[in-house]
Structures are given as C-alpha cells and as structure tokens.
Coordinates of C-alpha atoms and ligand atoms in Angstrom, one line a residue:
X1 CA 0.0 0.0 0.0
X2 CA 1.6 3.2 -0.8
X3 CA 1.9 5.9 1.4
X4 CA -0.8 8.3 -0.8
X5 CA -3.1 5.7 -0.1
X6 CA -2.6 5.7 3.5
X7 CA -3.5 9.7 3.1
X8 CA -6.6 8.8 1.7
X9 CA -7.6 5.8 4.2
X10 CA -7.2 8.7 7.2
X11 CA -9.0 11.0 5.1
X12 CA -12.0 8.7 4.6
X13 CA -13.2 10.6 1.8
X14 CA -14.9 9.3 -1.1
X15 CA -13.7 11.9 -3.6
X16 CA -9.7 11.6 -3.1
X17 CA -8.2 14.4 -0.8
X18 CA -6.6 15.9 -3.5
X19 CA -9.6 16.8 -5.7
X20 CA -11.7 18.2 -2.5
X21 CA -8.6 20.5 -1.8
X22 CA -8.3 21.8 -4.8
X23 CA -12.0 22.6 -5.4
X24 CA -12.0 24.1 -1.7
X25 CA -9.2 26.2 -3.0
X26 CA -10.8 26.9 -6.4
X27 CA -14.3 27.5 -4.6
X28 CA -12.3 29.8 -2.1
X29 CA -10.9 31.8 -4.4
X30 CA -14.4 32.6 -6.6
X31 CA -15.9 33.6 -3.3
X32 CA -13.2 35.9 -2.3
X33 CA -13.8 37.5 -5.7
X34 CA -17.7 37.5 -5.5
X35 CA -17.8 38.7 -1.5
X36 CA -14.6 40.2 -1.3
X37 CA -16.1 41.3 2.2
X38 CA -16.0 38.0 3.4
X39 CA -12.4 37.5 2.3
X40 CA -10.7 37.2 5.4
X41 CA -13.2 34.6 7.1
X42 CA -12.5 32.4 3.6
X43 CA -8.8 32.4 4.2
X44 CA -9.3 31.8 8.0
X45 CA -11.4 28.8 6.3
X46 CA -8.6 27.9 4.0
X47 CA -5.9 27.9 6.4
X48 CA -7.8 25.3 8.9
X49 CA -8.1 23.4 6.4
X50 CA -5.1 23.6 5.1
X51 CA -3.8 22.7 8.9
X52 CA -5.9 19.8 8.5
X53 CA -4.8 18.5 5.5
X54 CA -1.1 18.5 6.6
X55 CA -2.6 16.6 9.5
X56 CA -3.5 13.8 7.3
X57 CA -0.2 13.3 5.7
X58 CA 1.2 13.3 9.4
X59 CA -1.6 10.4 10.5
X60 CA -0.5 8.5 7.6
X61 CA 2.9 8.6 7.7
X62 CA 2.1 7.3 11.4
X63 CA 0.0 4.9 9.8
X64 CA 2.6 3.2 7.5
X65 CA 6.2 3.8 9.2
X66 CA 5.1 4.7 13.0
X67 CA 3.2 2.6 15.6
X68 CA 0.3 1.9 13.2
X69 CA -3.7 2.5 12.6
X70 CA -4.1 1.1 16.4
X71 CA -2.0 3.4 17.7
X72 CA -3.7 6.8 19.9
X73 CA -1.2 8.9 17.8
X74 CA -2.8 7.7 14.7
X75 CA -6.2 8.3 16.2
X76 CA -5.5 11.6 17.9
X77 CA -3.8 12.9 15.0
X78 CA -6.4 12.1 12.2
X79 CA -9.6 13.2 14.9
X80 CA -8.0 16.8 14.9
X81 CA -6.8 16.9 11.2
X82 CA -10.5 16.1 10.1
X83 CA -11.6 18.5 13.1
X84 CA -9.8 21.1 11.2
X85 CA -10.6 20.3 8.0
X86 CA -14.1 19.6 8.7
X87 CA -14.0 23.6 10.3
X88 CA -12.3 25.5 7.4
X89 CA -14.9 23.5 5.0
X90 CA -17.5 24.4 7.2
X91 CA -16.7 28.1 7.0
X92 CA -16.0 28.1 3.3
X93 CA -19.7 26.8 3.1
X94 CA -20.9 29.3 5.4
X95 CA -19.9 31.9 3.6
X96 CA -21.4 30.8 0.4
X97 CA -24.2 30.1 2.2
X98 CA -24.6 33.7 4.1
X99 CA -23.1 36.0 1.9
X100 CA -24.1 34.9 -1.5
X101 CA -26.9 32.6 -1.8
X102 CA -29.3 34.2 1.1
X103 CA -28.2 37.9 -0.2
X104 CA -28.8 36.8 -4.1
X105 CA -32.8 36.0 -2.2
X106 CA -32.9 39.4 -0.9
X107 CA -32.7 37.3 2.7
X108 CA -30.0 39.1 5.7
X109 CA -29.5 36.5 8.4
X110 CA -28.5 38.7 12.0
X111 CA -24.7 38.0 12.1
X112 CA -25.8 36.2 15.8
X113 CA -27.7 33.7 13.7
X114 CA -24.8 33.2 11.5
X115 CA -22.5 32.6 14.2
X116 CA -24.7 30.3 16.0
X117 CA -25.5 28.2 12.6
X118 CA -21.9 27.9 12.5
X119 CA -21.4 26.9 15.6
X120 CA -24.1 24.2 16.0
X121 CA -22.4 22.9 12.6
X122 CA -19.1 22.3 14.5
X123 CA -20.6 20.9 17.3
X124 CA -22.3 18.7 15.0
X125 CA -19.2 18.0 12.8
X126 CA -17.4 16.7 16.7
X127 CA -19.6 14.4 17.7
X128 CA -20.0 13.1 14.3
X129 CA -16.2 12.4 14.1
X130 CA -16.3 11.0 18.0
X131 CA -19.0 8.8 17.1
X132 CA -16.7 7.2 14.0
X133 CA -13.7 7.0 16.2
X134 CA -15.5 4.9 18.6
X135 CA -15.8 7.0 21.7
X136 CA -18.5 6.6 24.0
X137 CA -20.8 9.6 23.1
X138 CA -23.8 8.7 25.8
X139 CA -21.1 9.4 28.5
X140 CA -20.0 12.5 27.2
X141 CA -23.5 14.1 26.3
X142 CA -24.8 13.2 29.7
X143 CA -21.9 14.6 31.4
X144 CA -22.0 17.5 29.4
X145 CA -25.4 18.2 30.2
X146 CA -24.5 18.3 34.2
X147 CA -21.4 20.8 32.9
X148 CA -24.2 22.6 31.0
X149 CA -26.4 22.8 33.8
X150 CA -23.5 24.4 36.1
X151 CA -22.2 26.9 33.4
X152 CA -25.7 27.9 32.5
X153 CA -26.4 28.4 35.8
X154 CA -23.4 30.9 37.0
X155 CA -23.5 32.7 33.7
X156 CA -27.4 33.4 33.9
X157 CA -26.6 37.1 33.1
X158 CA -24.3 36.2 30.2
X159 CA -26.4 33.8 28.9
X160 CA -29.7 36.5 29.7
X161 CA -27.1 38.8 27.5
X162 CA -26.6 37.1 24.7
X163 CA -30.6 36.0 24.7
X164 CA -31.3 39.5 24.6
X165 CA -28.8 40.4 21.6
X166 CA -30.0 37.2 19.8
X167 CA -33.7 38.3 20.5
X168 CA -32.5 41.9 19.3
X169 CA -31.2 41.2 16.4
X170 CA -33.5 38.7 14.9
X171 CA -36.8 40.8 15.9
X172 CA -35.2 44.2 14.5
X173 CA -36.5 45.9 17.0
X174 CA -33.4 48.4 17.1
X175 CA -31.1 48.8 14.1
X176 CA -27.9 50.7 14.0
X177 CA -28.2 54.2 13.2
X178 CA -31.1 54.4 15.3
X179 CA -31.5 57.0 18.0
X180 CA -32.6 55.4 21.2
X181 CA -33.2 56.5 24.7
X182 CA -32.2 54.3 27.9
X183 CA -32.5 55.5 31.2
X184 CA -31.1 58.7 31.1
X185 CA -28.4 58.3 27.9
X186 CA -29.7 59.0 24.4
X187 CA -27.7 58.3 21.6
X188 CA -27.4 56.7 18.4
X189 CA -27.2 52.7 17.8
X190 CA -23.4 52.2 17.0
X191 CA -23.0 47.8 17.6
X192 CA -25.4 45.1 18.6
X193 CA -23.2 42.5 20.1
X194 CA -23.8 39.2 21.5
X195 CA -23.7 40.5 25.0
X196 CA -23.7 44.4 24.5
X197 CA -25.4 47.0 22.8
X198 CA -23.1 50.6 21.9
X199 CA -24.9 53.7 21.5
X200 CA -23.0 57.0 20.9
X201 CA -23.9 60.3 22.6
X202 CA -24.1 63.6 21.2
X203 CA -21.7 64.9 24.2
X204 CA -19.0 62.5 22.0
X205 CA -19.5 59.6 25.0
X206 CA -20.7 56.1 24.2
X207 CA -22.5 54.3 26.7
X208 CA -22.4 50.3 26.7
X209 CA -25.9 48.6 27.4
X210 CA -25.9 44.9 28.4
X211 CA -28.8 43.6 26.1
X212 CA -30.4 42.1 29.1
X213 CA -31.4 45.7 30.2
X214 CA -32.7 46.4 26.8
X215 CA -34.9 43.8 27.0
X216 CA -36.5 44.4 30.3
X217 CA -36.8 47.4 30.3
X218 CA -38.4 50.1 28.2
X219 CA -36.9 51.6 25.2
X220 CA -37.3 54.9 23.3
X221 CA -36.9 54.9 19.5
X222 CA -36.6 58.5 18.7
X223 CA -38.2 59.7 15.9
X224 CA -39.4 56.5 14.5
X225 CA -42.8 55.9 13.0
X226 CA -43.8 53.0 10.2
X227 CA -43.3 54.2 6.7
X228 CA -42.9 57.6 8.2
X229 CA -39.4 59.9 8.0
X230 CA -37.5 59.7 10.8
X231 CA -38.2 63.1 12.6
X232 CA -38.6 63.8 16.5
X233 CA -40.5 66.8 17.7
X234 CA -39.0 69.1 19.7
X235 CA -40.1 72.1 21.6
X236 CA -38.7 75.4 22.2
X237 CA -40.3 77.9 25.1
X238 CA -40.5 81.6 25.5
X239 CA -42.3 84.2 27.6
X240 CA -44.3 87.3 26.2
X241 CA -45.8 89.8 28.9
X242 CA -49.7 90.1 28.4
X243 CA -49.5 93.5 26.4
X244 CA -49.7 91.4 23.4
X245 CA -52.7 88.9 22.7
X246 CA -51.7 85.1 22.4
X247 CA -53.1 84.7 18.9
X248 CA -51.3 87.9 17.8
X249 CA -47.6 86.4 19.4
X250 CA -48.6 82.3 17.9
X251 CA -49.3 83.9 14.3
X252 CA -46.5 86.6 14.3
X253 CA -44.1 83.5 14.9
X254 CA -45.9 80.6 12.8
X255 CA -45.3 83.2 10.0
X256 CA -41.5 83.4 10.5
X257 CA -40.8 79.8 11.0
X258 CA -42.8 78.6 8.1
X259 CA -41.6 81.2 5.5
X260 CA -38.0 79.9 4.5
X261 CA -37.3 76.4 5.6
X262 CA -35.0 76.4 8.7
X263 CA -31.9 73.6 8.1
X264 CA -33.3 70.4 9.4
X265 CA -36.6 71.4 10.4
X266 CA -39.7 69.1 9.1
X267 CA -41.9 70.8 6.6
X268 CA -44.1 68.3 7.2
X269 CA -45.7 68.5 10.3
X270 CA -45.3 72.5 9.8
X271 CA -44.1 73.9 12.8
X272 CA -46.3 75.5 15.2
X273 CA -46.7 77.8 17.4
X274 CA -48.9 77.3 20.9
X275 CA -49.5 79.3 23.9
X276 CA -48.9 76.9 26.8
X277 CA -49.9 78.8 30.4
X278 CA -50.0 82.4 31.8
X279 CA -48.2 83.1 34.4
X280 CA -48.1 85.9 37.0
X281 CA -47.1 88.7 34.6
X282 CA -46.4 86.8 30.7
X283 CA -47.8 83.9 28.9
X284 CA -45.3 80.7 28.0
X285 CA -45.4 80.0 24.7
X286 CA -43.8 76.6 22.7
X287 CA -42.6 76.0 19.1
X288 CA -43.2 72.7 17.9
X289 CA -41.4 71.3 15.2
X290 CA -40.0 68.1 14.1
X291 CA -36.5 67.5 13.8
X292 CA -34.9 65.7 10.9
X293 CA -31.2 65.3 11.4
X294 CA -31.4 63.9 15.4
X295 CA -28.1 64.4 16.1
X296 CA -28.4 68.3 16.0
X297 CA -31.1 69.4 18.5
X298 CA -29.3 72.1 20.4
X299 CA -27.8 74.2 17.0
X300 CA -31.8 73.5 15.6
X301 CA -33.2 74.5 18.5
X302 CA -30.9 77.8 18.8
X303 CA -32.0 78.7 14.8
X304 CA -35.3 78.8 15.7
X305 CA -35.1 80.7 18.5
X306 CA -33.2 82.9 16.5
X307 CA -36.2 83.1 13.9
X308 CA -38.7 83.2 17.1
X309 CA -36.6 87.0 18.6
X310 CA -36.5 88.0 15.0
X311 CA -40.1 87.4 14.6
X312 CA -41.6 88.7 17.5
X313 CA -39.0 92.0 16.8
X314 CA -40.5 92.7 14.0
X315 CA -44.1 92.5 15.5
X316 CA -43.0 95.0 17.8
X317 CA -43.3 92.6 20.9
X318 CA -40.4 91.4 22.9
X319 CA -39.4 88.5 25.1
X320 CA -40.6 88.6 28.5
X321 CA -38.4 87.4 31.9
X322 CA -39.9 86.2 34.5
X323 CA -40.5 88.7 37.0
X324 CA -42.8 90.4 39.9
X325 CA -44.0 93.7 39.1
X326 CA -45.5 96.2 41.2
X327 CA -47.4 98.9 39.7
X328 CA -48.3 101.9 41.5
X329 CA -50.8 103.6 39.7
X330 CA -52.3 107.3 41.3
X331 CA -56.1 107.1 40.2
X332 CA -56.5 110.8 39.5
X333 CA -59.4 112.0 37.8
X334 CA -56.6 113.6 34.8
X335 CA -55.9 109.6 34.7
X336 CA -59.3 108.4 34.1
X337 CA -60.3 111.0 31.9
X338 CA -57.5 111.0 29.6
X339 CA -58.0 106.7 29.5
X340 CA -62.0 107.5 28.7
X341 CA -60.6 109.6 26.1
X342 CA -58.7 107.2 24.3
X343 CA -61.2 104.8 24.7
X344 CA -63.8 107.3 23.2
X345 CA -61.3 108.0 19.8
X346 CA -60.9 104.3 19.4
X347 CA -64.4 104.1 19.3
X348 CA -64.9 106.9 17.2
X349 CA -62.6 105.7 14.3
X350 CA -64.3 102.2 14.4
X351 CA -67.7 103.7 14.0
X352 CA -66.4 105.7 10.7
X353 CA -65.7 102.5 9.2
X354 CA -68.9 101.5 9.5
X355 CA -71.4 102.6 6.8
X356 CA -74.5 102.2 8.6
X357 CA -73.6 104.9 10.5
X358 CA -72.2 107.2 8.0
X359 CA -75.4 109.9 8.0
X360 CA -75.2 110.3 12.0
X361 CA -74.0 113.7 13.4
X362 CA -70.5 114.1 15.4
X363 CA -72.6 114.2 18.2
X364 CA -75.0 111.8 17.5
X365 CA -71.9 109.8 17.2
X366 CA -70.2 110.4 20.1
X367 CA -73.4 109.5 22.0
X368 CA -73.2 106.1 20.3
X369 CA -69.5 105.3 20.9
X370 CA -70.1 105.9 25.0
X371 CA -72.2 103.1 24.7
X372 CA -70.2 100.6 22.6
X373 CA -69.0 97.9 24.5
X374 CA -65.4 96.2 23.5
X375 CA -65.7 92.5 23.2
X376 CA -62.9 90.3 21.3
X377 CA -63.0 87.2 20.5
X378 CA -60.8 83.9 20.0
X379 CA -60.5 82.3 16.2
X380 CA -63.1 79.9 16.3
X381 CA -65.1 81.4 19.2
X382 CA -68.9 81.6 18.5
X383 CA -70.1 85.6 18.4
X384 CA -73.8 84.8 18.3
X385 CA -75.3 81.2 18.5
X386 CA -78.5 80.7 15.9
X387 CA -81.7 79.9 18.2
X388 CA -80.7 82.0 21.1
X389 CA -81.7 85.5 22.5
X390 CA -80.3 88.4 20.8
X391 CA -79.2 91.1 23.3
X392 CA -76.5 93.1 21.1
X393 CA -76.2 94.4 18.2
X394 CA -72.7 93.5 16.8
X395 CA -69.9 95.5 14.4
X396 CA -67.0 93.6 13.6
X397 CA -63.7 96.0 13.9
X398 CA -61.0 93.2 13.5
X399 CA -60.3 90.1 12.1
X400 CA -63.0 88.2 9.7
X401 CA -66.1 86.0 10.8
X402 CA -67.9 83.6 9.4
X403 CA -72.0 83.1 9.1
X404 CA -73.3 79.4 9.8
X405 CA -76.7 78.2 9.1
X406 CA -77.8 75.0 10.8
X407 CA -78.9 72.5 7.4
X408 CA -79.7 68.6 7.9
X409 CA -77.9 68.5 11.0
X410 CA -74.8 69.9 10.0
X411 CA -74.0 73.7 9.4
X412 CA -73.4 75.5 5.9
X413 CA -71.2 78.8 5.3
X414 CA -73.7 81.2 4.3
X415 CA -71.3 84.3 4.5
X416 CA -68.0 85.9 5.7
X417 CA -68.2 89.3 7.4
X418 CA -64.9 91.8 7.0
X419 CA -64.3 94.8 9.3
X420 CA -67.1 97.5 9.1
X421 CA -69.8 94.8 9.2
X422 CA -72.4 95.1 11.2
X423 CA -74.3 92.0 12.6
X424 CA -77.0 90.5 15.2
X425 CA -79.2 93.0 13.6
X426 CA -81.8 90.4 12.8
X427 CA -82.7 89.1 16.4
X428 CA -82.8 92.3 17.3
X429 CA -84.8 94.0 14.8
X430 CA -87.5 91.4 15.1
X431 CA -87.4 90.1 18.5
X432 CA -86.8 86.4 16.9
X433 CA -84.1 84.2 17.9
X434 CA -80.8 84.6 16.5
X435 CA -80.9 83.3 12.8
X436 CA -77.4 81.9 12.1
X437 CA -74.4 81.6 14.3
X438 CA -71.3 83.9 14.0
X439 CA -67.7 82.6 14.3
X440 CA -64.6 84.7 14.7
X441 CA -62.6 83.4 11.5
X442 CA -59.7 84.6 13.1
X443 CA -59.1 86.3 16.4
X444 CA -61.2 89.3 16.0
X445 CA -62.4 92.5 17.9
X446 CA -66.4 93.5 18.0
X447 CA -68.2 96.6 19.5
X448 CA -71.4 95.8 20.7
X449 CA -74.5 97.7 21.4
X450 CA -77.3 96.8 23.3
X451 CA -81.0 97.0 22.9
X452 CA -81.7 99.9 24.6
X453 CA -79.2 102.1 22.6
X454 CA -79.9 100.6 19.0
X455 CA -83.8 101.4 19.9
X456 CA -82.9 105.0 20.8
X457 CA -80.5 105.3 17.3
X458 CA -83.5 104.1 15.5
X459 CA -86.1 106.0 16.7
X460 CA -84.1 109.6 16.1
X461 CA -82.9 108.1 13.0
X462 CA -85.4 106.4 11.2
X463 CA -83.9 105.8 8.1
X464 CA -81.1 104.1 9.8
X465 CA -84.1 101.4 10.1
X466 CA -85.2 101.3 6.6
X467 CA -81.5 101.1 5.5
X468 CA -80.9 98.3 7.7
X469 CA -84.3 96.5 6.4
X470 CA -82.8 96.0 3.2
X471 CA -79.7 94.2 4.2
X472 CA -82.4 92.6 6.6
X473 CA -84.4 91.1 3.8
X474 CA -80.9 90.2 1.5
X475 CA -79.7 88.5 4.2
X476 CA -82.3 86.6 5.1
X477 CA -83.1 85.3 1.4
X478 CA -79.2 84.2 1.4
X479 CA -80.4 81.7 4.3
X480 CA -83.2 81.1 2.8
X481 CA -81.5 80.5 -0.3
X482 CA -79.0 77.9 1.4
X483 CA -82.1 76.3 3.5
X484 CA -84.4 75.5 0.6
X485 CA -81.9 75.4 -2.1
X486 CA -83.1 78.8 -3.7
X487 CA -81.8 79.8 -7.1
X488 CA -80.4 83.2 -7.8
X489 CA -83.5 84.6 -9.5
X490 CA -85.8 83.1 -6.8
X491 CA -83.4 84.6 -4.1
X492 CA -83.3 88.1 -5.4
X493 CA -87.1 87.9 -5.9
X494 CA -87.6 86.8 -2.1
X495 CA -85.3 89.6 -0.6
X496 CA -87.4 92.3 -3.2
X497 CA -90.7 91.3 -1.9
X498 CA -89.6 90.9 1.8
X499 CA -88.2 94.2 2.4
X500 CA -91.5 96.4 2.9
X501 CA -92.8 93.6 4.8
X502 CA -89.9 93.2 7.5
X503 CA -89.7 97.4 7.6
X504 CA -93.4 97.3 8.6
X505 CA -92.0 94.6 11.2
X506 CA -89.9 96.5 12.7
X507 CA -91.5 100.0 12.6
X508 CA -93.9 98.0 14.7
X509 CA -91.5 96.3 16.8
X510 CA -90.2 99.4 17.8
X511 CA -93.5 101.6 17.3
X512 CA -91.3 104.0 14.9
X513 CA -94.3 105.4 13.3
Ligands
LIG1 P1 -79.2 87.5 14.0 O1 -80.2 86.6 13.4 O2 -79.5 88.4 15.1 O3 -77.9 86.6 14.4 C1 -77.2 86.0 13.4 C2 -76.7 87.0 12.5 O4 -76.0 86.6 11.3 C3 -77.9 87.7 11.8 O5 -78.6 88.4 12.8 C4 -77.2 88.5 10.8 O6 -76.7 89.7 11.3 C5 -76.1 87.6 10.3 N1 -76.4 87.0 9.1 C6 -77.4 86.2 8.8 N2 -77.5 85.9 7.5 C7 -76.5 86.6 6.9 C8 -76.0 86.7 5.5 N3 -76.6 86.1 4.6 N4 -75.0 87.5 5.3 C9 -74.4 88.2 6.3 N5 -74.8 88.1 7.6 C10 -75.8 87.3 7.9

C-alpha cells in the first residue's frame, strides 16, 4: 500500500483528498472575488483546512512507518486533522451560504444567527467524528449536560445577555443608526453585540448597554414611525408679557418659521406655534417642530429661537423674563379721563368705518361710541349662537367672521363678514331668535350695542331702520337661499318682496311710526 493511499484511508473521503482541496481552494478563491467582504473569514477557512490536511499526511505517515492504525497517535492525529478540515470546509460553506446565496434572495440573516448556525455545525461536525472514532458519546453528552447545567447556571446574566442580543437582532426591533433613549443616555445605535449593545452620545460619549437591560426594560426609538421619516418633535419655550394677545404672538411666529425652511426642520408636520400657560405677569409659549437630522437638536433649537426674537421684533413685541412687578398707579381724575378719552377715539374711528352709521351727526356719534362695548373674541369662538336670544347688536372691527346656518344637522357657510360689518341685527330688529351663528374666522375684535341704545339710534334716525331692512331682507333670502336650495333669480325675488314687509315689522317692533 503506498503511502498516498494511507493519506486517503485517514481522510476517509470518497472523492480523493486531492480533488476536495483543490476545489475548496478553487471554490475559495471565486468567493473571495464575489464577497470580497468576506475574504478574510475564507482564508481563516482555507488555512484550517489547510492545517488539517497537513494533519492527514502526518496520520499516515504514522500509519505506515510509525506505531500503526491502532495506535492513539494515529487516532488523535487524524480526529484533529478532520476536526480542522471539517472547520475550514464548514466556514468556506458558510460563507457561500450567508453571503451569497441568502443575499442573491434578498434574505439578511442577524450575524448572531450566523454565528450560531456555524457553531451548531461544529458541534455537530465533533460528535459526528467521535462517534466514527468509537468513543463513548452517551457518557460524554450526559456529562455534558450536568457541565451545562452548572455553566448555565453561573453565567445566567451572560447567557440573559446574549438571549437579549439574539432576541434583538433577529426581531429588529433596534437597528444601527437608530436613535434610542435608555434610562437617562440618548444616543445613536453604533453595535449590537452578542452580549452588549453601543450607543453614541451627542456629548461624544458612548454608553455600553448589556442587552439584558434592553430587553427588560423600556426603550425609546426616537423619531421613529412605520413608513414615516425619521423626525422627532421638539419644543422650544419663550415668555411674552400680556400686552400682546396670544393669537397675535402664535401667528407673528408661525409666519417666520414657516416662510424659509430652517436647516433640518420638518416641513411636514409644519411647525407650530402654541400658547402653553399664563403666568403671573407673561404667557409661556412653545414651538413645535419636528427634527430631521437627530443628532443636532441644540444648534436646531438655537436657529429657531433665532427666527422666534426676530419674529416677535418685527411685531413690535419682545421676550418677557420672568418677573414680579408692582405697579403703582395714582387714580387721579386727569388719569381716568384721559383713559376714557382714548377709549372714546378708538371708538370713534371704528364707528367711521362703518357705513351704517355714516349719515349720524358728530354728536350723534359720540353718544353712540359711549355706549359701545369692547368684546374680542378667539379664532373659532362663536359671536352669536342661531336659536338663542339676541341682546347686542354686533360691528366687527378686527379680524373676519364667518355666518353658519344650521342645514340637515350639519352647518353651511352662508357668509364671511370683514371689518365694518355690522351683525345680530336680525334678532334684534324682530325680537326672533338669533338666525345663524357667527364665528370669529380669526381672532377678532367686535363693538357691541345693546338693545336699549340701537332702539334710541332708530327712533331719532329712522332711516337708519329702513336702510338696515334692506340688508335685513338680502340676508335673510341668502339663508333662505341655502335652506331651501333657492336659485339666484328666486333669491333676489324673495329679498325684493320681503323688504317692505320686515320694515313694517320693525316700525312696529319698535313703534317708529
Ligand atoms: P341675528 O339673526 O340676530 O344673528 C345671526 C346674524 O348673522 C344675523 O342676525 C345677521 O346679522 C347675520 N347674518 C345672517 N345671514 C347673513 C347673511 N346672509 N350675510 C351676512 N350676515 C348674515
């Protein structure tokens, strides 16, 4: 027998030793050009069994000049040279298996699975070659379950580790280059590792997390939504003293920040502006916008406060600090007078936007502005409600409003009202509930007048009555019109014939005759 047969007798390979090394070779080197990644765990591969093979020609040069096939160098030697061989072919197959075949299928096993694939293959690939060397495997595997017993048991946190990065990886639940909070650290998802997971800081730190913690307790994902952009929303506060109304501050700053887009700021959600709480002497206010780049909260958060100062510059308002004021004010009579007399101008130049009004005298005027009543409102407040009492007659000074009219239990838009209009004439002109229901469009500012005063207007200005009775009788064919589903002609034909009967009504409403 010649000695190249003895090589192949310890190899115990169909296919001669020669041909499998040279195809592990060849097989090698195509995969090292096809996953050039994975070249260093191929060579790793080759080498064992490489350190294998040489193994062989050792066992059988044992087997035909040294002690023989009996022998436990023969045995020894050959059970580790297959060992080895058995290895490096085992990890030239992996990576075919791992990093060509799944990949080609579009299918990314964890690199935990992959490591534990490989290792149950080796353990596997032991026991096999124990069993055909005759050893007693019954022994070993019940001893080895006591051993497992006791190792499992004093590496329970190890083991409650690596459970928890297997568990990770596999369910996806965190991926690298996600930004996660723990406890108090938030940072970015650098490594998962069997027993650790690494999450950089934006202080420049990285905190280790055993993946035992991650799994018991909870975990934030920053920012991520399903089939969303990644984007966290961030808040940014500031005072503004009560001088200036919280819808004028929230709409003076929405403006700015949605103009130009800011450098990692969301356009969608738009940020927003909100008024939070009033405190002793300002209101708090927050931005809220969504962050797209997580890393950079702090220079994000300093551009838009740069954008909220500018803003609220421009609007002539400034930032308030918090602070206790005391205000001593002397309530002279020079005081109070020259406040009424503001109070009266303000008035005044309201009631010359109004045209209803435009044939009274100054005086006639003045009398009226002493008994207007200021009374703003909130965008989306309700001015008048349809179906109740009227009480006031209304003129819109700021802002827009909107007329609702109840239809099929909804509400339709019937009309929007601009500054100079005058409303909550109907109720009051005919002693019928309120028709429609007014809403401030946007934050707006109304005079109001009651009963008593309109009746006085009316009865030392009669026209003001018939004037009013037309707008009376077009307005009320416009509900009319979106009640019943009026056409134009019918509409115009309604208000025409309704006009000298609603100017009876209210000459007798308010015996003007
Ligand atoms: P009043 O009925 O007292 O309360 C609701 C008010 O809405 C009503 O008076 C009118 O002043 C106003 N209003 C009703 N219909 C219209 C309309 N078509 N256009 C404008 N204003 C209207």
């Amino acid at each position: 027998m010649s000695y190249w047969n003895h090589v192949q007798d310890a190899a115990g390979m169909s296919p001669g030793p020669a041909v499998v090394t040279l195809g592990l070779i060849a097989a090698g080197l195509l995969l090292a050009i096809i996953a050039p990644t994975a070249r260093r765990r191929i060579f790793v591969g080759l080498l064992f069994y490489l350190a294998g093979f040489g193994g062989l020609l050792i066992a059988a040069a044992v087997h035909r000049w040294g002690p023989g096939v009996d022998s436990s160098a023969y045995r020894v030697t050959r059970y580790f040279s297959l060992l080895f061989a058995g290895v490096g072919i085992i990890n030239v197959i992996g990576v075919l298996i791992f990093r060509v075949l799944l990949p080609a299928v579009r299918l990314e096993a964890a690199a935990i699975l992959r490591d534990l694939v490989l290792a149950a293959a080796y353990v596997v690939l032991a026991f096999t070659l124990m069993g055909r060397m005759g050893v007693n495997l019954t022994g070993i595997v019940a001893t080895s379950a006591v051993v497992t017993a006791v190792i499992g048991f004093s590496l329970q946190d190890t083991l409650g580790n690596i459970m928890g990065g297997l568990a990770l990886q596999m369910e996806r639940s965190i991926s690298i280059g996600d930004w996660i909070r723990v406890g108090e650290h938030e940072g970015m998802v650098r490594e998962i590792r069997w027993r650790q997971t690494t999450i950089e800081t934006r202080n420049w730190d990285t905190v280790i997390i055993p993946n035992s913690a991650l799994m018991k307790g909870n975990v934030l994902v920053l920012g991520r939504r399903q089939n969303q952009p990644r984007q966290t929303r961030l808040w940014v506060y500031f005072n503004v003293d009560f001088r200036h109304a919280p819808g004028a501050v929230t709409a003076a700053v929405e403006e700015a920040l949605r103009a130009e887009p800011i450098a990692n700021v969301a356009a969608d959600p738009a940020p927003h502006c909100i008024c939070t709480e009033f405190r002793d002497s300002y209101a708090v206010y927050a931005v809220r916008y969504w962050l797209t780049n997580l890393a950079l909260t702090d220079p994000t958060n300093s551009e838009v406060r740069t954008r909220i100062y500018a803003a609220l510059k421009r609007a002539g308002m400034s930032l308030s600090i918090p602070a206790q004021s005391v205000f001593f004010t002397s309530e002279d009579q020079s005081r109070k007078e020259r406040k009424e007399q503001q109070d009266q101008e303000r008035k005044l130049a309201a009631l010359g936007g109004v045209e209803l009004f435009a044939a009274l005298t100054d005086e006639e005027r003045r009398t009226l502005a002493g008994r207007l009543v200021a009374a703003p409102f909130a965008r989306g407040e309700a001015i008048t409600r349809q179906g109740s009492f009227a009480h006031w007659l209304y003129m819109l000074i700021k802002g827009t409003a909107e007329v609702r009219v109840a239809v099929d239990g909804g509400t339709q838009r019937v009309a929007t009202l601009s500054p100079g209009a005058i409303f909550g004439e109907m109720g009051l002109m005919t002693g019928e509930p309120r028709s429609a229901t007014v809403i401030a469009e946007t934050d707006a500012l109304c005079y109001r007048l009651d009963k008593e005063s309109f009746t006085d207007i009316l009865k030392r200005r009669p026209e003001i009555a018939e004037s009013l009775s037309q707008s009376l009788a077009r307005r009320r064919a416009e509900l009319d019109a979106v009640r019943e589903g009026l056409t134009e002609q019918a509409k115009r034909q309604r208000a025409a014939s309704g006009e000298q009967d609603l100017l009876r009504k209210i000459k007798a409403f308010f015996t003007l005759d």
